[in-house]
Short mmCIF file of C-alpha atoms in Angstrom, two decimals:
data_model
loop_
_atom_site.label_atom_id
_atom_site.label_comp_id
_atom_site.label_asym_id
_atom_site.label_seq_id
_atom_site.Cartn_x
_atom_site.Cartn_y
_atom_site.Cartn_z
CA UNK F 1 21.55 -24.95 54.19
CA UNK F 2 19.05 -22.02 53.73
CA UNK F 3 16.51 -22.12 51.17
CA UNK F 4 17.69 -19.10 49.01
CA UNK F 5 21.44 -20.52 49.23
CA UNK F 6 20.63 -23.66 48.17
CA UNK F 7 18.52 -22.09 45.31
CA UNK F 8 21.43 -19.94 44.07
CA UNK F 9 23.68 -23.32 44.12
CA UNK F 10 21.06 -25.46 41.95
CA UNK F 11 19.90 -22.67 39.38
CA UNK F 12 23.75 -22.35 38.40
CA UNK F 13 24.52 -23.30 35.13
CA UNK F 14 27.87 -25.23 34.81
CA UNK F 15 30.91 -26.28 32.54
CA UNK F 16 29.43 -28.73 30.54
CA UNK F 17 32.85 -30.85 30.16
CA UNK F 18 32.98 -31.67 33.68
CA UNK F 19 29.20 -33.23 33.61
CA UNK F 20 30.27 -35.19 30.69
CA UNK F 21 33.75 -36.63 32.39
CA UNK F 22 30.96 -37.62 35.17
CA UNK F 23 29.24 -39.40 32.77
CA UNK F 24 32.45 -41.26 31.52
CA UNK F 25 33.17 -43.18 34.70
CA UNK F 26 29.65 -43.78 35.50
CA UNK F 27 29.49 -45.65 32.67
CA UNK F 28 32.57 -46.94 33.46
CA UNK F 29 31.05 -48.26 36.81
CA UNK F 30 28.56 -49.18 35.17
CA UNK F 31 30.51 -51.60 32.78
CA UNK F 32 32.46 -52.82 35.49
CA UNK F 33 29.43 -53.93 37.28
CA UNK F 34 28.41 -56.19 34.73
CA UNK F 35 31.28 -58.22 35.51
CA UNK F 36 29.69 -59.74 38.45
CA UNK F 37 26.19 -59.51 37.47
CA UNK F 38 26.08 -62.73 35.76
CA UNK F 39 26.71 -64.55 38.93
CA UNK F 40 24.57 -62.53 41.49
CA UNK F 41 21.58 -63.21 39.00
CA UNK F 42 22.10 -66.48 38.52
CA UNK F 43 22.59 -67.52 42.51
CA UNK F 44 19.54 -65.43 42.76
CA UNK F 45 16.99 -67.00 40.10
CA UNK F 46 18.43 -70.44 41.07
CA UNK F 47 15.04 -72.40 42.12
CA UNK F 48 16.56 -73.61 45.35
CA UNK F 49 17.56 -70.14 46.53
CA UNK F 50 15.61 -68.28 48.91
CA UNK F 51 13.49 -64.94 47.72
CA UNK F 52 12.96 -62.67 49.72
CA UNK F 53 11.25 -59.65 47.53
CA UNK F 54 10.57 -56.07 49.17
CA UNK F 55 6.07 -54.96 49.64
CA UNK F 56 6.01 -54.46 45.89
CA UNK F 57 7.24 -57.65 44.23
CA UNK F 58 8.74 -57.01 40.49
CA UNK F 59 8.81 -59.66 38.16
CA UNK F 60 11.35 -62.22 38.12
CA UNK F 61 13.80 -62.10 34.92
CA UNK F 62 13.54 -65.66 33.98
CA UNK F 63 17.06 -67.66 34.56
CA UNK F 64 17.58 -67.93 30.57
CA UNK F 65 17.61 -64.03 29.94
CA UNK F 66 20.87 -63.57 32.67
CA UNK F 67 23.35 -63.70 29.25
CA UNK F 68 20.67 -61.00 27.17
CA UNK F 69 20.31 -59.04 30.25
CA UNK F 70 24.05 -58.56 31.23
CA UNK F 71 24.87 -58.07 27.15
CA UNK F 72 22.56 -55.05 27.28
CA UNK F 73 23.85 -53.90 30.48
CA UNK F 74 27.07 -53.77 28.99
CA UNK F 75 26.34 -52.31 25.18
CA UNK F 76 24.34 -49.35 27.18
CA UNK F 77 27.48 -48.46 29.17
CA UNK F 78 29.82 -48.22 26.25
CA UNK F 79 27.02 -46.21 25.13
CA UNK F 80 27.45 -43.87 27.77
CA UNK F 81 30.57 -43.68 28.09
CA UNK F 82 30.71 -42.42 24.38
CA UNK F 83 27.73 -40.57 24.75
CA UNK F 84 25.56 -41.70 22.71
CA UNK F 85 21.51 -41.88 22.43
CA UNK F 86 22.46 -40.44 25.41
CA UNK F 87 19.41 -39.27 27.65
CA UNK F 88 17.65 -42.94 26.20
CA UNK F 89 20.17 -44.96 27.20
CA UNK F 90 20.97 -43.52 30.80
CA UNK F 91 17.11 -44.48 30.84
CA UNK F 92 17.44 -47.79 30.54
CA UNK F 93 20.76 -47.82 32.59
CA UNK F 94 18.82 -46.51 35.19
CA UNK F 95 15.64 -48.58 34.95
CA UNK F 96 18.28 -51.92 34.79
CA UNK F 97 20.10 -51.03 38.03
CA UNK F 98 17.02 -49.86 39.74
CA UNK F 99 15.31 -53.21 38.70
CA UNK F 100 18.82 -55.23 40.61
CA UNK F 101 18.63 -53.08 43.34
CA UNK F 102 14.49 -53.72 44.15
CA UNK F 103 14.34 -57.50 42.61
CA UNK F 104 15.20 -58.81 45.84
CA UNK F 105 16.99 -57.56 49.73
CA UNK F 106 19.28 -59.81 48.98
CA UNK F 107 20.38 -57.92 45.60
CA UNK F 108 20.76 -54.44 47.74
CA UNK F 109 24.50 -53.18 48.41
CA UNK F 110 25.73 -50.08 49.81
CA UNK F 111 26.92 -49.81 46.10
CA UNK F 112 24.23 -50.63 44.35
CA UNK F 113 22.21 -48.16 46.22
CA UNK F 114 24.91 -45.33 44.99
CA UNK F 115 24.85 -46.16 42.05
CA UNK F 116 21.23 -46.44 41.02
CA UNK F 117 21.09 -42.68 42.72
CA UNK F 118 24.47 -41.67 40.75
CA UNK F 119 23.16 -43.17 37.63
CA UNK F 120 19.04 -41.48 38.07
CA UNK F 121 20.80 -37.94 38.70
CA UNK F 122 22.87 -38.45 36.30
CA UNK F 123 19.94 -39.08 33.98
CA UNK F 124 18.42 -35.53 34.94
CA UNK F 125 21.76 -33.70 33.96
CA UNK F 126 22.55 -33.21 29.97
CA UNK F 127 25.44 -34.80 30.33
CA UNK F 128 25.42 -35.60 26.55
CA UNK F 129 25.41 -31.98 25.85
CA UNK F 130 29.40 -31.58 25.53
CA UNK F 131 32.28 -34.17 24.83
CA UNK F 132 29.98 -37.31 23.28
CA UNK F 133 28.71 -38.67 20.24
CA UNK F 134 25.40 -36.47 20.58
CA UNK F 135 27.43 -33.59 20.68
CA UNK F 136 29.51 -34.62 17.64
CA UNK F 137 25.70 -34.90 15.34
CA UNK F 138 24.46 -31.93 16.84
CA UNK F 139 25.67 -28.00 18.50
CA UNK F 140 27.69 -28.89 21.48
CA UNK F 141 26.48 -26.90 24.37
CA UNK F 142 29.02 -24.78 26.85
CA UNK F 143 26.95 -24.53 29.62
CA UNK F 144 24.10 -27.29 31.48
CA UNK F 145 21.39 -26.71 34.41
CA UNK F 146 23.75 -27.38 37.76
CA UNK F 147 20.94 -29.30 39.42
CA UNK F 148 21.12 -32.47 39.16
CA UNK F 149 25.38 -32.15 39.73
CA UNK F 150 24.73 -30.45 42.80
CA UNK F 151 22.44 -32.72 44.23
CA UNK F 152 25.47 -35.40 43.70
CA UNK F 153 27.84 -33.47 45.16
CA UNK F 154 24.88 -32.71 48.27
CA UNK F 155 23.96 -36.66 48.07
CA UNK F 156 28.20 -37.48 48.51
CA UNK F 157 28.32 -35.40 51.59
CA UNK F 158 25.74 -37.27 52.87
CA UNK F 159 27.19 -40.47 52.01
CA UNK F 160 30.26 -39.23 54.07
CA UNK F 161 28.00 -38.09 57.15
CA UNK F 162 26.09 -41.04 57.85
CA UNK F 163 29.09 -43.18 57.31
CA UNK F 164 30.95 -41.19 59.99
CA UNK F 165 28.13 -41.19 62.31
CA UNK F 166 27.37 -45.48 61.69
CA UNK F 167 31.21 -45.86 62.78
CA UNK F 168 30.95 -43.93 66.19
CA UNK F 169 30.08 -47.25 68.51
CA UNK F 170 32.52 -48.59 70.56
CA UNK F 171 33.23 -51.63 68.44
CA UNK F 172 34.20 -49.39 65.66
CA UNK F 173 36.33 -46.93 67.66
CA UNK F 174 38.05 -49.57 69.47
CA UNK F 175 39.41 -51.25 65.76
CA UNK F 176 37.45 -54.26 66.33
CA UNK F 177 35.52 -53.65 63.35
CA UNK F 178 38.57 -52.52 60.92
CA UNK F 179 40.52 -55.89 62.26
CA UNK F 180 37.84 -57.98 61.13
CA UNK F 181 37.73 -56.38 57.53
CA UNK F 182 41.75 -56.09 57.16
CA UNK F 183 43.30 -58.86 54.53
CA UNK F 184 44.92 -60.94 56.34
CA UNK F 185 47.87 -61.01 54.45
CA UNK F 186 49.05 -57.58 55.14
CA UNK F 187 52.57 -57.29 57.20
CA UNK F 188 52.11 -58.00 60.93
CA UNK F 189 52.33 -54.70 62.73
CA UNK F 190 48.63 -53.53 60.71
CA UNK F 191 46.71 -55.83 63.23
CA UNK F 192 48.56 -54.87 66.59
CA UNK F 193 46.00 -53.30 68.78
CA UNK F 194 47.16 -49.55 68.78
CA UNK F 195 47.54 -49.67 65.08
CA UNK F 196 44.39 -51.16 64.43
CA UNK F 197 42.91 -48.06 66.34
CA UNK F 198 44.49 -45.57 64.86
CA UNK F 199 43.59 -46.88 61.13
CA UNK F 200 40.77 -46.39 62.11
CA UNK F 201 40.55 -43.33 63.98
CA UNK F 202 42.38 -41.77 60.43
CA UNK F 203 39.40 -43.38 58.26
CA UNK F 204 36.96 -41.80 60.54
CA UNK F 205 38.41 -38.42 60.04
CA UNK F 206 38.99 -38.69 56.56
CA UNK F 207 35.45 -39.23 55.69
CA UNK F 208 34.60 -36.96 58.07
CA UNK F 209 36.83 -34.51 56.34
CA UNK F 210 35.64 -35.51 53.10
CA UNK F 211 31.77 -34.55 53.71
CA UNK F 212 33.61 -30.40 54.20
CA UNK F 213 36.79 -30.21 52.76
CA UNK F 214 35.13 -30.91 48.85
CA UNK F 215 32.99 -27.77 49.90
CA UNK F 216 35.69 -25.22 50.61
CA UNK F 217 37.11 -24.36 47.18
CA UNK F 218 40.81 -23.31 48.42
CA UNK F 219 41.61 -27.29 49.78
CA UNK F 220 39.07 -29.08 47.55
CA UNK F 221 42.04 -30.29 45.24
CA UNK F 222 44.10 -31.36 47.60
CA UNK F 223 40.68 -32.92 49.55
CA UNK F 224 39.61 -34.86 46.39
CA UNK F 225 43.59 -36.04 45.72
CA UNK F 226 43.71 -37.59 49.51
CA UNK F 227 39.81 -38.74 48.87
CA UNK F 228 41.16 -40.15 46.31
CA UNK F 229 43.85 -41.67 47.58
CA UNK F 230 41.80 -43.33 50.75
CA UNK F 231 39.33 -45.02 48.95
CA UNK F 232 42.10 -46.31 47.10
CA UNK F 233 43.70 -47.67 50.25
CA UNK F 234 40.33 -49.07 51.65
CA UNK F 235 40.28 -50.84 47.73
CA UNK F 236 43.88 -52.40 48.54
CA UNK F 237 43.66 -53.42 52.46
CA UNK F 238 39.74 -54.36 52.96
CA UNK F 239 39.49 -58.15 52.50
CA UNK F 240 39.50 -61.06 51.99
CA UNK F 241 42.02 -60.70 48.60
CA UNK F 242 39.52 -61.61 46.02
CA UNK F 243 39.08 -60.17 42.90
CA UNK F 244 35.14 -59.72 43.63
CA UNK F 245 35.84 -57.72 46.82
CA UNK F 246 38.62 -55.70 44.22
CA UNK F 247 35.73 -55.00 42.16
CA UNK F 248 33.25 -53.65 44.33
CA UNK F 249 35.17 -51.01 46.49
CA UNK F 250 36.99 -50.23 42.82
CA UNK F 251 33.59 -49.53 41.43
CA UNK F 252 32.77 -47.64 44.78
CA UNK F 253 36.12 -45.61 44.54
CA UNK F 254 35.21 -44.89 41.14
CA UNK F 255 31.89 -43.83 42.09
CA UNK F 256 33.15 -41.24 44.45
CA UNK F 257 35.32 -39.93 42.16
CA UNK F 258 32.79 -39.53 40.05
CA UNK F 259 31.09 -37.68 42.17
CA UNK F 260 34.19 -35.37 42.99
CA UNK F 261 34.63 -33.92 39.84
CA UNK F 262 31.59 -31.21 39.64
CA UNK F 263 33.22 -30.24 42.18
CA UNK F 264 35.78 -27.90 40.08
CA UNK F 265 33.33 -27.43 36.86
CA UNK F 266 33.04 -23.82 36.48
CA UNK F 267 29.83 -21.92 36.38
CA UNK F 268 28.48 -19.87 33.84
CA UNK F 269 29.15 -16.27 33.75
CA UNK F 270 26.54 -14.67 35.31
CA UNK F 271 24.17 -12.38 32.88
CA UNK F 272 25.17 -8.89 33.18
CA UNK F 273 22.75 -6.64 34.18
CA UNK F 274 20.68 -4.46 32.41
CA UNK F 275 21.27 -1.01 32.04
CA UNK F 276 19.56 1.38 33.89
CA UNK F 277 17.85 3.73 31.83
CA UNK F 278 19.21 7.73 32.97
CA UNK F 279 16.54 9.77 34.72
CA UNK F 280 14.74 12.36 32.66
CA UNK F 281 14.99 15.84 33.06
CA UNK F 282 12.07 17.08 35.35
CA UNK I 1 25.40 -8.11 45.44
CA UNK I 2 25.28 -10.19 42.27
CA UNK I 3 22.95 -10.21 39.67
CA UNK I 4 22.13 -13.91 40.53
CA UNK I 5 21.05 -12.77 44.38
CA UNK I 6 18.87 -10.04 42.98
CA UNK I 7 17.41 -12.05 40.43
CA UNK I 8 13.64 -13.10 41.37
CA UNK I 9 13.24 -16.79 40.82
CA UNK I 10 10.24 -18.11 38.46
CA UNK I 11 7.20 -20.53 39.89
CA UNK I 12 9.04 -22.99 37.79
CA UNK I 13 12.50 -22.37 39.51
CA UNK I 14 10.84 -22.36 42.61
CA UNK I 15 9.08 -25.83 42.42
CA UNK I 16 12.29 -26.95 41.08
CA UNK I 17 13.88 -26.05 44.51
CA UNK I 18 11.20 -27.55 45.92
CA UNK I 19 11.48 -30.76 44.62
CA UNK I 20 15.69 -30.85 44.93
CA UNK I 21 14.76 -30.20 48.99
CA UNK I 22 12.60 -32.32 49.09
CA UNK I 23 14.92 -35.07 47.71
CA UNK I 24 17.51 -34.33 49.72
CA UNK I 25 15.59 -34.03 52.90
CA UNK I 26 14.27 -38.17 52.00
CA UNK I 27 18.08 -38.76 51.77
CA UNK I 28 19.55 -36.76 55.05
CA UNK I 29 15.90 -38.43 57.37
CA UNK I 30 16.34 -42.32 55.80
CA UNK I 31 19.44 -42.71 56.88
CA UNK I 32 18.97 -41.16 60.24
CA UNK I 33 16.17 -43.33 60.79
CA UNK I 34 18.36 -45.98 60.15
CA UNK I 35 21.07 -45.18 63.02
CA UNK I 36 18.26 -45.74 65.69
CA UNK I 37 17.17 -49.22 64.60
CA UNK I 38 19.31 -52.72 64.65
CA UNK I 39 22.45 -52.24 62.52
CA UNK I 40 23.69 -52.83 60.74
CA UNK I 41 20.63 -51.52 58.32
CA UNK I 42 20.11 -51.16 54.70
CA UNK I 43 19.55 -47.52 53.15
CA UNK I 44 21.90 -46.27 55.96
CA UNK I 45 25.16 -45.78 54.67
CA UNK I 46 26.72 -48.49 57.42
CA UNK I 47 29.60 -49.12 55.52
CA UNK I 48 31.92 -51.15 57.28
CA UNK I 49 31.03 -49.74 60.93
CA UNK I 50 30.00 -52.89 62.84
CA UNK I 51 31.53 -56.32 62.41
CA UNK I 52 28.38 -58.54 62.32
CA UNK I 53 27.62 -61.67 60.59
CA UNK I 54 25.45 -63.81 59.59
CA UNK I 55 24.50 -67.53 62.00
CA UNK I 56 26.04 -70.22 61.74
CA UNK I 57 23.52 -72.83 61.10
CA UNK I 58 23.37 -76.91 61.54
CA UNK I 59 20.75 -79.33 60.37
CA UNK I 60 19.19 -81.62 62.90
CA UNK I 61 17.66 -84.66 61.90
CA UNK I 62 14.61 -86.75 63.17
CA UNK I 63 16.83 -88.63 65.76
CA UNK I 64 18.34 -85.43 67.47
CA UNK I 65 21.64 -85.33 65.27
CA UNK I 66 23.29 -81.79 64.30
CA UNK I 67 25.30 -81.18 61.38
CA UNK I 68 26.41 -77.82 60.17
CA UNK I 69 24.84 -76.79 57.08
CA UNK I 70 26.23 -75.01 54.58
CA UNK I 71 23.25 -72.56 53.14
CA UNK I 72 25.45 -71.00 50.73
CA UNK I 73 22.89 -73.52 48.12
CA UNK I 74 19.84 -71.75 49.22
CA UNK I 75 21.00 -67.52 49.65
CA UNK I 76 22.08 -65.09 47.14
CA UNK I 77 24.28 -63.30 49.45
CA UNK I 78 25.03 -63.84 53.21
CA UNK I 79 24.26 -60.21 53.89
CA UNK I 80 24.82 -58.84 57.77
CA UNK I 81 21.89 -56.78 57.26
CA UNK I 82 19.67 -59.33 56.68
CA UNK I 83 17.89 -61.23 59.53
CA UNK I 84 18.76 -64.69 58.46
CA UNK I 85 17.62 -66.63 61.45
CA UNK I 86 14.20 -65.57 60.66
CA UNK I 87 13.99 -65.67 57.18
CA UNK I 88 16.03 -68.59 56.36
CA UNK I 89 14.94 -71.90 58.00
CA UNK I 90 11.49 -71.52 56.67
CA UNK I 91 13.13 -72.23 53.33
CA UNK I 92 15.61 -74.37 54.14
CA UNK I 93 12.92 -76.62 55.80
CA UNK I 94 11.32 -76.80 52.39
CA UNK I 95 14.32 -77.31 50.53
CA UNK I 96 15.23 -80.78 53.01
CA UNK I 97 12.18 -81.70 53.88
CA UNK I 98 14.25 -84.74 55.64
CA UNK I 99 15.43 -81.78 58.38
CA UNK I 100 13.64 -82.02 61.62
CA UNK I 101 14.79 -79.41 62.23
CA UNK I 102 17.02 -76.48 61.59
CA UNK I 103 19.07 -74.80 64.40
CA UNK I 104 21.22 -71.35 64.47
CA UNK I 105 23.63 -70.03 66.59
CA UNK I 106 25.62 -66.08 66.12
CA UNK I 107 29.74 -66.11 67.21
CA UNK I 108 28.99 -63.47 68.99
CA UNK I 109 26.60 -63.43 72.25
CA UNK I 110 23.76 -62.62 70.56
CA UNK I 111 20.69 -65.90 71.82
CA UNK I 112 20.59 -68.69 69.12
CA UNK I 113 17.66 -70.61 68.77
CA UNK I 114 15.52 -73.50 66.79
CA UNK I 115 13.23 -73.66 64.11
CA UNK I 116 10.84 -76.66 64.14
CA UNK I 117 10.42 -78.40 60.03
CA UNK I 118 7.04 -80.05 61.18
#
């Protein structure tokens, strides 16, 4: 994208509504992730389980703090959810699921990676300015810097890229990867050999059509609807049938339609411009 | 043309725009990085695009006996990304220290191999 397009994209100023519905599920995500923090921590900080910290080692939580840790978690998502102490406790949201993410390699999912970035732009946006608690105690405000939105909608396209371009190897293409990750309790004709291929020839064009379609403001409805729909699907039919596998790619749906929804906020009327003064007589 | 286009942006807007480009240029060259090396890789965006998995791996003991072990005990999470066979019977040596050895094989055709306790 040129320079001086992408500058008149992030020095918008947008709907503030839309930021704060972002924040909603965010901190929806983010409450829903504490479900299965408990028990990643604790197979973690087990003393028999292997560590495996990144070059910069950060401190270990110590086993007994798991129940204080994941109580926070969880009263600072409510939190933002409502909105409230809102640019303090997207802080700490962020500093808690930046800490998971870096404690250890083993701690690092696709999701937890999106969500640390969703949760850190999120963080730069006021997206306590409309619809929250802070707006209630103080002047609600129409319109917020577009910045940090548009980077999330920039960083989701580039989610969808690189996930496109990871799944173009032949194991992928010929549905050897998709028939490995299928439930296995779906009806018979999903895993025949043609089907299996097509699946996931169509999930390969979705995303594809994902990363352009949000961008082109006549089919971005109907783009973030079918979006919406897909990773909805991928929720339902990626195995094995456990409620932890549920959880993740409904926290990862979630995420991504979080990240859909600055798509349609509406930017600020644009200043009008100053009159130009009428030329003296000579 | 618009007001916006006409509009001269500030040092402040500018290093603003700056900084956004440079954040997004960390994100677009990471990941791209990524699709050269094994995968799949962390920071890549891999989701679900090769079927890989972790070894399979079976304690041998002091008189040449194999048993498979189940490491579950000793990991956090059986990640594909990870590379197990070198990271993992290390530990697991210290955690048995009655293991002679520890040995891993991959259902695939990737080369298995052996890791010595002592």
């Amino acid at each position: 994208m040129p320079l001086a397009a992408l500058s008149r994209l992030l020095l918008r100023r947008i709907d503030a509504r839309y930021v704060a519905v972002t924040r909603m599920v965010i901190g929806l995500c983010m409450l829903l992730k504490s479900l299965d923090l408990p028990r990643l921590l604790s197979l973690l900080l087990r003393p028999e389980s292997l560590r495996l910290p990144y070059a910069l080692p950060l401190p270990e939580l110590p086993a007994a703090w798991i129940d204080g840790f994941t109580t926070t978690w969880i009263v600072l998502s409510i939190m933002l959810m409502l909105g409230a102490l809102t640019k303090l406790v997207n802080l700490a949201l962020a500093g808690m699921i930046g800490y998971l993410l870096l404690l250890d390699q083993q701690t690092y999912t696709n999701n937890n990676y999106a969500l640390t970035l969703w949760v850190v732009l999120l963080l730069l946006a006021d997206s306590g300015a409309a619809v929250s608690v802070d707006a209630l105690l103080r002047r609600p405000k129409a319109f917020i810097a577009a910045w940090p939105t548009e980077l999330l909608k920039l960083q989701l396209t580039i989610v969808y890229i690189y996930s496109v371009l990871a799944k173009l190897n032949a194991s992928y293409l010929s549905g050897g990867v998709l028939v490995t990750y299928l439930r296995d309790d779906l009806p018979p004709v999903a895993y025949a050999p043609g089907v299996v291929v097509a699946l996931s020839l169509i999930g390969l064009a979705a995303e594809a059509w994902l990363a352009v379609g949000l961008w082109l403001p006549r089919l971005r409805l109907l783009t973030a609807l079918g979006g919406t729909a897909f990773h909805i699907t991928l929720t339902l039919t990626i195995g094995p049938a456990v409620s932890l596998r549920y959880l993740d790619l409904g926290i990862f749906t979630l995420m991504m339609i979080a990240a859909y929804i600055p798509f349609f906020a509406p930017a600020a009327p644009e200043p009008a411009p100053a009159p130009v003064a009428a030329a003296e007589p000579a | 043309m618009s007001h916006a286009e006409t509009a001269v942006p500030t040092t402040r807007q500018r290093l603003l725009v700056g900084l956004c480009a440079a954040f997004l240029a960390v994100q677009a060259l990471v990941p791209l990085a990524k699709l050269i090396g094994p995968r799949p890789a962390r920071w890549g965006w891999q989701m679900y695009s090769m079927a890989t998995m972790a070894p399979d791996f079976f304690a041998v003991s002091a008189d040449g006996a194999e048993q498979p072990l189940d490491v579950r005990p000793y990991v956090a999470s059986l990640r594909a990304d990870m590379d197990w066979a070198k990271a993992l019977p290390p530990h697991l040596c210290r955690q048995l220290p009655q293991l002679a050895a520890v040995r891993f094989r991959y259902a695939d055709s990737r080369p298995g191999g052996e890791h010595r306790c002592r």
